[in-house]
């Protein structure tokens, strides 16, 4: 007599109505099902079914936009982890970072990952911009996507800057003091803009909560929306440019 | 590129017993064309729903210059994500994010620097009057970047055909890199010039 | 012969007038514009900081005698660091005597006092206590220098040290930090215009 093996189990699962309600075709092994998989899956259909050959070569895009996006995702996940242990208060923030480092399992690791990921993302976004310029990929019809890109560049820097204050240590405090003081040199409304940015006359509790809100919700949301438009337009503009 | 082999007949072994769900695209697809006579499962069809094609019989068939997203693009993306993940994990295990004493508004550390991506700006500030270096130039930088596509109207894309644009852009980028490096590694207490071998005042 | 349903002739706008449709459209967009401006203004108003405590509030220092009891050198012109309001509280006549070398003591300067904000108007570093060599305030971050009454003498700062309004009620000094009074412009030299190159300094 034969016993049912793992293959049979998989078959039962695959034939169940639950599975078939999830996946509407067998595992994509043929050109047709692969095309369908990309087209029918909400995440994959960010991509067209077929792409230009050169766009897949690492040496065309160096995957820099893709890496920036991946880092954005990594930062979102690690950031949510950190939020479980961090309170944006001048009396608690620093203690919370210490306890993340000392008593949270993998706390130091997650904090490091968030920090290095953020620095790397600033770098890859800059490099991505240079790559796009090199290929003249901002030329019609892609002009406006370049503009969105510049706004994304600014948002990336701003996310990084607002996050820099959160540990509330000496590096954070003075870097933000020096950084925001530059805003007070604006020709118009300098005092007002720094007052509303800092939530007070100098970096303090008002600043911490403002930067926290911008860092964990406002700007991630803005970036996410801009990325949707960025990616949408890449496809509407005929996919990644080139070959040149 | 648009004419594909039908899935091998053996794949039907797992076919569900109840009536399969048929995606709209399959219902809409065109009639099957017979394959070579006597070979079952080799009928061909057109994916009318999503592939544009001028005619079934192409006189002048150009070489196919596209590839399927699954697997080619997805594989590339996966490998890149893997590489970056490994890099990040290794970096995070071995290099610790800096943390100093708690913030104290009364004590300025003897080196107070902005985050690295603003050190070029801070360096500019030491050359120009603050409104110019701290506000006007950076604003001009961002706005200038944003309007590049509306200023550079030349239709050429290859770098060799647009030397002026490339030289201009790269000198901005490299200039930015240069002052950022100076601000990061050549400035110490009092924003005075310090050679890196005499001390590095830089935190990430 | 079948007739398609007709809806009558669509009249164009009478010459020189606006059609109802474009009138409505214009009203809609103008309304949407006004609403967005209101929304923006309301948001800014909402975000406007409402500082009640900490820096931004009012502080009481005490009488001249109170200050002298915590820091006797104040009557000889040494600035009194009042950390709650982040200021140097200057006994102006005594300070002028100190810098002038006459070393007079002034027990009660009355209203002739200054509350100099310790945040450097350049990039915001904390200004350290008076430099004994020069009798100037010297910021260590980028070397801005101010004389004892906060006028700018050297360095990159855009103006003299900022200050807060001081109140004297029945001899008790109070400081109102809710509004920063900008320091005197560069070039103001009502006192101690010594040349920066002729005297020793604490900051480079
Ligand atoms: C958060 C930052 C950003 C992310 C996540 C991102 C993501 C991407 C991705 C995934 C692509 C596809 C091609 C590639 O990987 O190179 C792309 C293309 C593009 N990006 Fe970005 N991008 C960002 C910022 C920018 C910036 C700063 C610019 C320029 C100022 C820019 C301009 C463009 C343009 C014009 C294209 C089309 C390129 C082509 O067709 O070859 N993007 N972006
Ligand atoms: S902050 Fe004082 S000189 Fe720059």
XYZ file of C-alpha atoms and ligand atoms in Angstrom:
699
model
C 0.000 0.000 0.000
C 1.243 3.505 -0.707
C 1.127 6.393 1.696
C 0.254 9.874 0.592
C 3.442 11.928 0.260
C 4.111 15.648 0.429
C 3.338 15.893 -3.288
C -0.161 14.678 -2.683
C -0.617 17.143 0.125
C 0.478 19.979 -2.147
C -1.993 18.727 -4.721
C -4.822 18.810 -2.244
C -3.840 22.327 -1.251
C -3.507 23.453 -4.856
C -6.901 22.062 -5.739
C -8.647 23.562 -2.734
C -11.020 26.360 -3.431
C -9.082 28.609 -1.057
C -5.886 28.234 -3.048
C -7.653 28.696 -6.336
C -9.382 31.786 -5.073
C -5.938 33.173 -4.254
C -4.066 32.191 -7.398
C -5.990 32.067 -10.591
C -3.524 30.043 -12.573
C -0.961 27.335 -11.931
C 2.541 28.327 -10.890
C 3.844 30.432 -13.783
C 6.163 28.233 -15.760
C 5.180 29.149 -19.292
C 5.319 32.437 -21.104
C 1.577 32.693 -20.988
C 1.135 32.096 -17.292
C 4.103 34.306 -16.521
C 2.527 37.122 -18.437
C -0.741 36.535 -16.621
C 0.998 36.426 -13.258
C 2.519 39.843 -13.776
C -0.694 41.254 -15.145
C -3.060 39.873 -12.530
C -1.008 40.498 -9.411
C -1.470 43.917 -7.909
C 2.157 44.150 -6.764
C 3.751 42.731 -9.870
C 1.644 44.784 -12.212
C 3.758 47.747 -11.234
C 5.726 46.250 -14.103
C 4.629 45.773 -17.659
C 4.415 42.170 -18.833
C 7.421 42.585 -21.052
C 10.269 45.027 -20.697
C 12.959 46.197 -23.047
C 15.981 43.949 -22.939
C 18.440 46.705 -22.119
C 16.342 47.880 -19.167
C 17.066 44.604 -17.406
C 20.830 44.972 -17.691
C 22.366 46.046 -14.378
C 24.686 48.352 -16.236
C 21.833 50.421 -17.641
C 20.026 51.527 -14.475
C 22.433 50.012 -11.958
C 19.099 49.339 -10.279
C 19.542 52.618 -8.448
C 15.893 53.641 -8.490
C 14.900 50.136 -7.530
C 17.431 50.067 -4.706
C 16.179 53.430 -3.447
C 12.665 52.019 -3.382
C 13.822 48.858 -1.655
C 15.612 50.933 0.974
C 12.464 52.973 1.467
C 10.621 49.742 2.231
C 13.368 48.534 4.584
C 13.269 51.871 6.394
C 9.506 51.695 6.744
C 9.669 48.257 8.308
C 12.599 48.941 10.644
C 11.066 52.317 11.514
C 7.822 50.695 12.607
C 9.833 48.313 14.803
C 11.599 51.234 16.463
C 8.312 53.063 17.042
C 7.238 50.362 19.468
C 9.944 51.473 21.893
C 10.354 55.160 21.286
C 8.495 58.055 22.897
C 9.153 61.490 21.391
C 9.640 63.348 24.650
C 12.774 65.246 25.642
C 12.854 63.416 28.941
C 12.303 59.954 27.490
C 13.633 59.859 23.942
C 17.289 59.419 24.837
C 16.499 56.830 27.521
C 14.380 54.961 24.990
C 17.230 54.802 22.511
C 19.487 53.506 25.277
C 16.964 50.839 26.153
C 16.519 49.888 22.493
C 20.276 49.396 22.403
C 20.575 47.590 25.713
C 17.436 45.696 26.543
C 15.425 45.149 23.370
C 16.160 41.913 21.521
C 17.885 42.838 18.243
C 17.306 46.474 19.191
C 20.788 47.655 18.301
C 20.608 45.722 15.060
C 17.314 47.302 14.032
C 18.505 50.764 14.984
C 21.734 50.276 13.017
C 19.822 49.004 10.033
C 17.534 52.015 10.088
C 20.480 54.379 10.367
C 22.675 52.835 7.661
C 19.704 52.287 5.390
C 18.834 55.961 5.637
C 22.348 57.111 4.776
C 22.534 54.645 1.913
C 19.196 55.813 0.542
C 20.341 59.433 0.366
C 23.349 58.194 -1.567
C 21.442 55.943 -3.980
C 18.856 58.625 -4.723
C 21.629 61.035 -5.702
C 23.300 58.386 -7.838
C 19.956 57.498 -9.437
C 19.516 61.133 -10.400
C 22.970 61.197 -11.975
C 22.226 58.007 -13.904
C 18.961 59.478 -15.201
C 20.784 62.602 -16.287
C 23.490 60.583 -18.003
C 20.912 58.833 -20.178
C 19.079 62.061 -20.931
C 16.050 60.268 -19.517
C 14.497 63.561 -18.423
C 13.820 64.546 -22.020
C 10.294 64.485 -23.453
C 8.042 62.802 -22.545
C 9.741 62.311 -19.176
C 10.216 65.944 -18.116
C 7.655 65.921 -15.369
C 8.861 62.655 -13.901
C 12.213 64.330 -13.408
C 10.478 67.144 -11.527
C 8.740 64.596 -9.304
C 12.153 63.053 -8.822
C 13.592 66.330 -7.569
C 10.748 66.615 -5.071
C 11.488 63.028 -4.008
C 15.133 63.960 -3.546
C 14.120 66.806 -1.277
C 11.728 64.574 0.667
C 14.433 61.941 1.103
C 16.787 64.541 2.552
C 14.053 65.902 4.759
C 13.139 62.458 6.076
C 16.750 61.853 6.906
C 17.130 65.235 8.579
C 14.000 64.957 10.729
C 15.048 61.474 11.799
C 18.473 62.732 12.810
C 16.993 64.658 15.768
C 15.050 61.789 17.277
C 17.791 60.106 19.383
C 18.034 63.417 21.287
C 21.736 63.146 21.945
C 24.370 65.835 21.550
C 25.047 64.982 17.888
C 21.336 65.160 17.108
C 20.653 68.323 19.041
C 23.517 70.364 17.630
C 23.256 69.061 14.096
C 19.606 70.108 14.012
C 20.363 73.416 15.740
C 22.996 74.242 13.143
C 20.860 72.883 10.294
C 17.680 74.741 11.193
C 19.530 77.941 11.977
C 20.307 78.099 8.258
C 16.574 78.605 7.682
C 16.675 81.799 9.692
C 18.725 83.391 6.939
C 15.818 83.333 4.505
C 15.294 86.822 3.094
C 11.608 86.844 4.028
C 9.769 85.564 7.078
C 12.962 84.059 8.461
C 12.012 84.345 12.118
C 8.504 83.085 11.504
C 9.624 80.111 9.438
C 12.122 78.997 12.034
C 9.560 79.508 14.818
C 6.985 77.329 13.118
C 9.584 74.740 12.118
C 11.046 74.453 15.618
C 7.759 74.899 17.427
C 9.509 77.423 19.629
C 12.493 79.742 19.764
C 15.024 76.954 19.945
C 15.281 73.197 19.526
C 13.198 71.653 22.321
C 10.112 69.550 23.019
C 8.144 71.455 20.398
C 10.777 70.620 17.805
C 11.011 66.979 18.801
C 7.299 66.285 18.394
C 7.130 68.221 15.124
C 10.092 66.377 13.652
C 8.694 63.072 14.914
C 5.349 63.585 13.203
C 7.023 64.641 9.971
C 9.430 61.724 10.164
C 7.089 58.856 10.953
C 3.940 59.780 9.109
C 3.734 62.979 7.088
C 6.752 62.548 4.836
C 6.638 58.769 4.438
C 3.084 59.272 3.198
C 4.068 62.057 0.843
C 6.951 59.971 -0.496
C 4.679 56.958 -0.975
C 2.197 59.021 -2.963
C 4.934 60.595 -5.053
C 6.418 57.157 -5.721
C 3.081 55.909 -6.997
C 3.021 58.790 -9.445
C 6.718 58.304 -10.293
C 6.260 54.638 -11.144
C 2.976 55.203 -12.929
C 4.560 57.785 -15.147
C 7.533 55.586 -15.979
C 5.088 53.150 -17.535
C 2.949 55.799 -19.173
C 6.072 57.343 -20.664
C 6.921 54.073 -22.355
C 8.973 52.301 -19.737
C 12.549 52.902 -18.788
C 14.185 55.064 -21.433
C 16.774 54.037 -23.973
C 18.784 52.383 -25.236
C 20.776 55.448 -26.067
C 6.952 37.341 -29.930
C 3.233 37.130 -29.662
C 2.799 33.571 -30.740
C 3.368 31.275 -27.844
C 3.301 27.570 -27.346
C 0.383 26.336 -25.369
C 1.223 24.898 -21.963
C 2.342 21.335 -22.255
C -0.533 18.899 -22.162
C 0.943 17.075 -19.168
C 0.455 20.195 -17.079
C -3.227 19.423 -17.214
C -2.745 16.476 -14.878
C -3.439 18.747 -11.926
C -6.482 20.171 -13.578
C -9.204 20.850 -11.042
C -12.315 18.750 -11.252
C -14.767 21.545 -10.883
C -15.231 24.172 -13.530
C -12.132 26.357 -13.496
C -12.292 30.071 -12.959
C -11.558 31.673 -16.272
C -9.888 35.042 -16.184
C -11.459 37.566 -18.482
C -8.335 37.700 -20.573
C -8.651 34.032 -21.396
C -12.272 34.318 -22.354
C -11.431 37.170 -24.643
C -8.551 35.548 -26.385
C -8.709 34.724 -30.027
C -9.404 31.418 -31.701
C -6.826 28.686 -31.537
C -4.822 27.981 -34.616
C -3.955 24.391 -35.387
C -0.399 23.275 -34.743
C 1.525 20.769 -36.873
C -0.913 18.013 -37.852
C -1.097 15.018 -35.561
C 0.750 16.670 -32.630
C -1.753 17.362 -29.889
C -1.312 20.311 -27.558
C 0.554 22.474 -30.013
C -2.244 24.754 -31.028
C -1.294 28.376 -31.055
C -3.331 31.358 -30.073
C -3.114 35.100 -29.931
C -3.272 37.000 -26.711
C -5.643 39.509 -28.209
C -6.448 41.091 -24.915
C -3.117 42.659 -24.275
C -0.723 42.303 -27.145
C -0.845 44.696 -30.044
C 0.067 43.238 -33.354
C -0.461 44.482 -36.849
C -1.107 41.217 -38.577
C -0.787 37.513 -38.048
C 1.649 37.186 -40.892
C 4.518 39.540 -40.467
C 6.444 40.249 -43.577
C 9.226 42.153 -41.937
C 9.736 40.623 -38.533
C 12.244 42.629 -36.552
C 14.312 40.896 -33.877
C 12.518 40.767 -30.577
C 14.063 43.357 -28.260
C 11.915 42.700 -25.213
C 11.977 40.035 -22.538
C 9.354 38.777 -20.123
C 9.199 40.567 -16.777
C 8.789 37.224 -15.058
C 11.470 35.888 -14.821
C 14.028 38.295 -16.274
C 13.259 41.590 -14.535
C 12.038 39.986 -11.337
C 15.195 37.915 -11.084
C 17.347 41.013 -11.477
C 15.350 42.865 -8.860
C 15.442 39.953 -6.471
C 19.198 39.588 -6.726
C 19.718 43.290 -6.180
C 17.413 43.292 -3.135
C 19.353 40.301 -1.837
C 22.662 42.068 -2.301
C 21.489 45.213 -0.537
C 19.949 43.186 2.288
C 23.176 41.307 2.853
C 25.135 44.541 2.802
C 22.799 46.199 5.286
C 22.688 43.213 7.607
C 26.453 42.891 7.659
C 26.888 46.622 8.206
C 24.289 46.633 10.982
C 25.876 43.723 12.783
C 29.365 45.165 12.760
C 29.038 48.944 12.708
C 27.158 50.705 15.442
C 25.133 53.837 14.952
C 26.655 56.659 16.962
C 25.057 57.873 20.173
C 26.583 60.474 22.446
C 25.506 61.929 25.763
C 22.015 63.252 26.124
C 21.245 66.564 24.432
C 22.236 69.596 26.464
C 21.357 73.042 25.193
C 23.934 74.578 27.528
C 26.990 72.789 26.165
C 28.013 72.992 22.536
C 30.372 70.159 21.647
C 33.536 71.626 20.234
C 32.561 70.429 16.791
C 28.951 71.049 15.789
C 28.234 69.771 12.315
C 24.996 69.223 10.415
C 24.333 65.731 8.929
C 26.781 64.873 6.132
C 24.467 65.719 3.226
C 24.249 69.273 4.572
C 27.970 69.713 5.173
C 28.458 71.064 1.655
C 25.881 73.680 2.547
C 27.640 74.432 5.812
C 30.891 74.769 3.893
C 29.204 77.185 1.466
C 28.075 79.196 4.448
C 31.670 79.776 5.422
C 32.381 81.308 1.992
C 29.325 83.437 1.418
C 27.118 85.691 3.393
C 24.531 83.535 5.067
C 21.503 84.506 3.005
C 23.349 83.656 -0.187
C 25.104 80.525 1.046
C 22.412 79.230 3.363
C 19.221 79.956 1.473
C 19.552 81.359 -2.030
C 22.163 78.933 -3.394
C 20.465 75.772 -2.074
C 17.077 76.974 -3.309
C 18.612 77.764 -6.668
C 20.169 74.295 -6.655
C 16.850 72.494 -6.160
C 14.836 74.734 -8.458
C 17.632 74.621 -11.024
C 17.576 70.814 -10.951
C 13.805 70.769 -11.348
C 13.800 72.974 -14.458
C 16.606 71.165 -16.289
C 14.172 69.360 -18.638
C 12.574 72.654 -19.628
C 15.874 74.369 -20.341
C 17.781 71.591 -22.048
C 15.604 71.083 -25.130
C 18.183 69.322 -27.276
C 16.778 66.037 -28.549
C 20.011 64.093 -28.139
C 20.280 61.529 -25.416
C 23.703 59.933 -25.675
C 26.211 61.640 -23.417
C 28.644 62.189 -26.312
C 26.056 64.360 -28.070
C 25.414 66.580 -25.093
C 28.818 67.431 -23.778
C 27.858 70.902 -22.537
C 24.944 69.643 -20.489
C 26.974 66.789 -19.111
C 29.948 68.948 -18.183
C 27.660 71.504 -16.570
C 25.702 68.939 -14.590
C 28.738 66.975 -13.538
C 30.589 70.064 -12.406
C 27.610 70.896 -10.182
C 27.561 67.350 -8.808
C 31.310 67.083 -8.346
C 31.461 70.589 -6.901
C 28.810 69.547 -4.402
C 30.757 66.382 -3.651
C 33.962 68.362 -3.180
C 32.564 70.849 -0.679
C 30.731 68.034 1.112
C 34.008 66.143 1.454
C 35.775 69.278 2.661
C 33.029 69.991 5.176
C 33.093 66.364 6.332
C 36.753 65.533 6.591
C 38.730 68.758 6.496
C 36.892 70.856 9.042
C 37.395 70.609 12.767
C 36.735 72.743 15.833
C 35.803 76.299 14.946
C 35.235 75.123 11.333
C 38.979 75.484 10.883
C 40.887 73.518 8.312
C 42.157 70.233 9.759
C 43.926 67.632 7.641
C 42.331 64.212 7.987
C 45.566 62.772 9.374
C 45.444 65.333 12.180
C 41.989 64.234 13.229
C 38.647 63.421 11.645
C 35.603 65.231 12.919
C 32.772 63.374 11.282
C 29.800 61.399 12.552
C 27.267 59.595 10.427
C -36.015 55.677 -41.172
C -35.117 55.888 -37.538
C -34.260 59.115 -35.897
C -31.664 59.456 -33.248
C -33.080 61.252 -30.257
C -32.291 64.901 -30.345
C -31.985 67.190 -27.414
C -32.543 70.411 -29.209
C -29.950 72.782 -30.370
C -27.234 73.593 -27.878
C -27.098 77.342 -27.821
C -23.659 78.923 -27.798
C -22.959 81.771 -25.438
C -24.516 85.012 -26.589
C -21.874 87.298 -27.969
C -20.093 89.184 -25.200
C -21.583 87.038 -22.479
C -20.497 83.987 -20.607
C -22.395 80.750 -21.005
C -24.073 79.448 -17.915
C -21.797 76.418 -17.990
C -18.544 78.313 -18.052
C -19.894 80.668 -15.418
C -20.618 77.758 -13.105
C -17.245 76.236 -13.863
C -15.485 79.441 -13.038
C -17.424 79.815 -9.788
C -16.438 76.281 -8.860
C -12.734 76.795 -9.419
C -12.663 80.169 -7.728
C -14.463 78.634 -4.751
C -12.046 75.715 -4.650
C -9.135 78.163 -4.783
C -10.470 80.276 -1.937
C -11.117 77.186 0.123
C -7.575 75.892 -0.379
C -6.109 79.209 0.659
C -8.264 79.194 3.764
C -7.237 75.651 4.464
C -3.577 76.531 4.138
C -3.899 79.599 6.350
C -5.850 77.617 8.924
C -3.197 74.894 8.925
C -0.395 77.388 9.467
C -2.393 78.973 12.231
C -3.006 75.586 13.782
C 0.691 74.732 13.656
C 1.747 78.076 15.092
C 3.590 77.196 18.307
C 1.807 78.056 21.489
C 4.742 78.262 23.858
C 3.747 78.266 27.504
C 6.796 77.027 29.346
C 10.475 76.585 28.753
C 12.288 79.127 26.687
C 9.638 81.456 25.364
C 8.147 82.189 28.780
C 8.889 84.834 31.423
C 11.564 84.412 34.082
C 12.320 86.233 37.306
C 16.008 86.604 38.209
C 15.841 88.557 41.463
C 17.361 91.807 42.677
C 20.900 93.005 42.049
C 21.746 91.896 45.584
C 20.372 88.387 44.862
C 22.623 88.112 41.835
C 25.645 89.389 43.718
C 25.045 86.822 46.450
C 25.203 83.934 43.938
C 27.982 85.482 41.864
C 29.924 88.302 43.563
C 31.983 89.061 40.445
C 28.836 90.393 38.774
C 29.356 93.748 40.527
C 32.855 93.801 38.999
C 31.457 93.373 35.499
C 31.597 89.607 34.939
C 28.465 88.467 33.044
C 26.016 86.434 35.105
C 25.010 83.266 33.310
C 21.295 82.726 33.961
C 20.812 79.285 32.505
C 17.021 78.992 32.682
C 16.657 81.765 30.133
C 19.957 80.899 28.421
C 21.281 84.435 28.807
C 24.275 86.374 30.015
C 22.917 89.041 32.288
C 25.201 92.046 31.936
C 25.769 94.736 34.511
C 26.584 97.311 31.843
C 28.441 100.037 33.831
C 30.518 97.470 35.737
C 31.296 95.574 32.525
C 32.440 98.717 30.797
C 34.695 99.436 33.765
C 36.057 95.888 33.590
C 36.955 96.171 29.918
C 38.253 99.711 30.375
C 40.577 98.507 33.124
C 39.297 100.770 35.899
C 37.840 97.836 37.862
C 35.150 99.880 39.556
C 32.361 97.895 41.196
C 28.731 98.714 40.566
C 26.416 97.139 43.111
C 23.133 98.145 41.459
C 23.104 99.146 37.802
C 19.355 99.823 37.861
C 17.886 99.562 34.392
C 21.295 99.690 32.742
C 21.444 95.940 32.162
C 21.331 93.586 29.180
C 20.084 90.022 28.769
C 22.217 88.642 25.935
C 20.888 85.406 24.431
C 23.611 82.757 24.456
C 22.543 81.274 21.136
C 25.046 82.510 18.574
C 23.218 84.342 15.779
C 25.500 82.627 13.269
C 24.486 78.963 13.406
C 23.102 78.685 16.877
C 25.956 77.312 18.980
C 25.985 78.035 22.672
C 28.279 80.986 23.355
C 30.770 80.122 26.123
C 31.461 82.453 29.095
C 33.413 85.643 28.590
C 36.928 85.096 27.252
C 39.331 86.385 29.879
C 42.066 87.221 27.390
C 40.000 89.550 25.220
C 36.995 90.332 27.426
C 34.902 89.391 24.435
C 32.330 86.664 23.912
C 33.893 84.221 21.479
C 31.862 81.491 19.836
C 33.950 78.343 19.455
C 31.966 76.960 16.535
C 33.046 79.323 13.781
C 34.823 82.022 15.721
C 32.254 84.823 15.837
C 33.314 87.408 18.416
C 31.257 89.974 20.295
C 32.203 92.651 22.772
C 30.823 92.563 26.281
C 27.623 94.354 25.323
C 27.022 91.927 22.457
C 28.117 93.966 19.439
C 29.719 91.921 16.703
C 33.484 92.386 16.370
C 34.656 89.525 14.162
C 33.694 86.245 12.515
C 30.858 85.072 10.296
C 27.839 86.100 12.411
C 25.340 88.320 10.587
C 24.719 90.665 13.555
C 25.441 91.203 17.223
C 24.181 88.856 19.940
C 20.403 88.686 20.184
C 18.824 89.770 23.443
C 15.616 89.622 25.454
C 13.602 92.437 26.985
C 14.395 93.019 30.690
C 11.835 94.343 33.143
C 12.648 95.909 36.516
C 9.835 96.023 39.062
C 10.744 97.212 42.563
C 14.376 96.342 41.862
C 13.521 92.768 40.769
C 14.788 91.828 37.323
C 12.632 89.802 34.976
C 13.305 88.464 31.475
C 10.693 87.980 28.797
C 11.920 85.351 26.349
C 8.791 85.287 24.230
C 10.255 87.687 21.681
C 13.866 87.736 20.569
C 15.252 91.208 19.952
C 17.704 90.981 17.069
C 21.264 92.022 17.871
C 22.696 95.307 16.562
C 23.809 95.213 12.917
C 27.423 94.621 11.926
C 29.506 97.757 12.315
C 27.763 99.000 15.443
C 30.531 100.009 17.821
C 29.200 101.997 20.709
C 31.802 100.560 23.046
C 35.178 98.836 22.964
C 36.023 99.041 19.239
C 39.427 97.362 19.714
C 40.777 95.772 16.581
C 40.522 91.990 16.549
C 44.121 91.484 15.410
C 45.634 93.464 18.254
C 44.339 91.382 21.148
C 44.703 87.740 22.218
C 41.696 85.438 21.799
C 40.197 82.250 23.129
C 38.672 81.107 19.806
C 40.578 80.874 16.551
C 12.829 58.315 -3.410
C 13.578 58.402 -4.436
C 13.378 57.714 -5.794
C 12.955 56.445 -6.072
C 12.565 55.373 -5.076
C 12.942 56.318 -7.519
C 12.595 55.159 -8.201
C 12.735 54.991 -9.568
C 12.712 53.734 -10.268
C 12.523 52.354 -9.616
C 12.901 53.981 -11.590
C 13.026 52.928 -12.716
C 14.395 52.961 -13.386
C 15.583 52.905 -12.503
O 15.618 52.084 -11.584
O 16.500 53.706 -12.730
C 12.991 55.413 -11.744
C 13.125 56.078 -12.960
C 13.236 57.468 -13.096
N 13.492 58.357 -12.067
Fe 13.385 57.931 -10.097
N 13.338 57.488 -8.081
C 13.622 58.372 -7.061
C 14.103 59.656 -7.188
C 14.326 60.300 -8.420
C 15.062 61.532 -8.585
C 15.749 62.303 -7.468
C 15.026 61.831 -9.934
C 15.613 63.023 -10.659
C 15.719 64.199 -10.214
C 14.256 60.793 -10.591
C 13.936 60.774 -11.938
C 13.588 59.630 -12.630
C 13.321 59.559 -14.053
C 13.306 60.746 -15.049
C 13.100 58.210 -14.340
C 12.847 57.591 -15.722
C 14.201 57.068 -16.131
C 14.196 56.342 -17.428
O 13.140 56.244 -18.060
O 15.303 55.865 -17.791
N 13.869 59.862 -9.649
N 12.898 55.999 -10.495
S 27.635 79.379 15.512
Fe 28.798 80.845 16.532
S 30.202 81.333 15.021
Fe 28.993 79.892 13.972
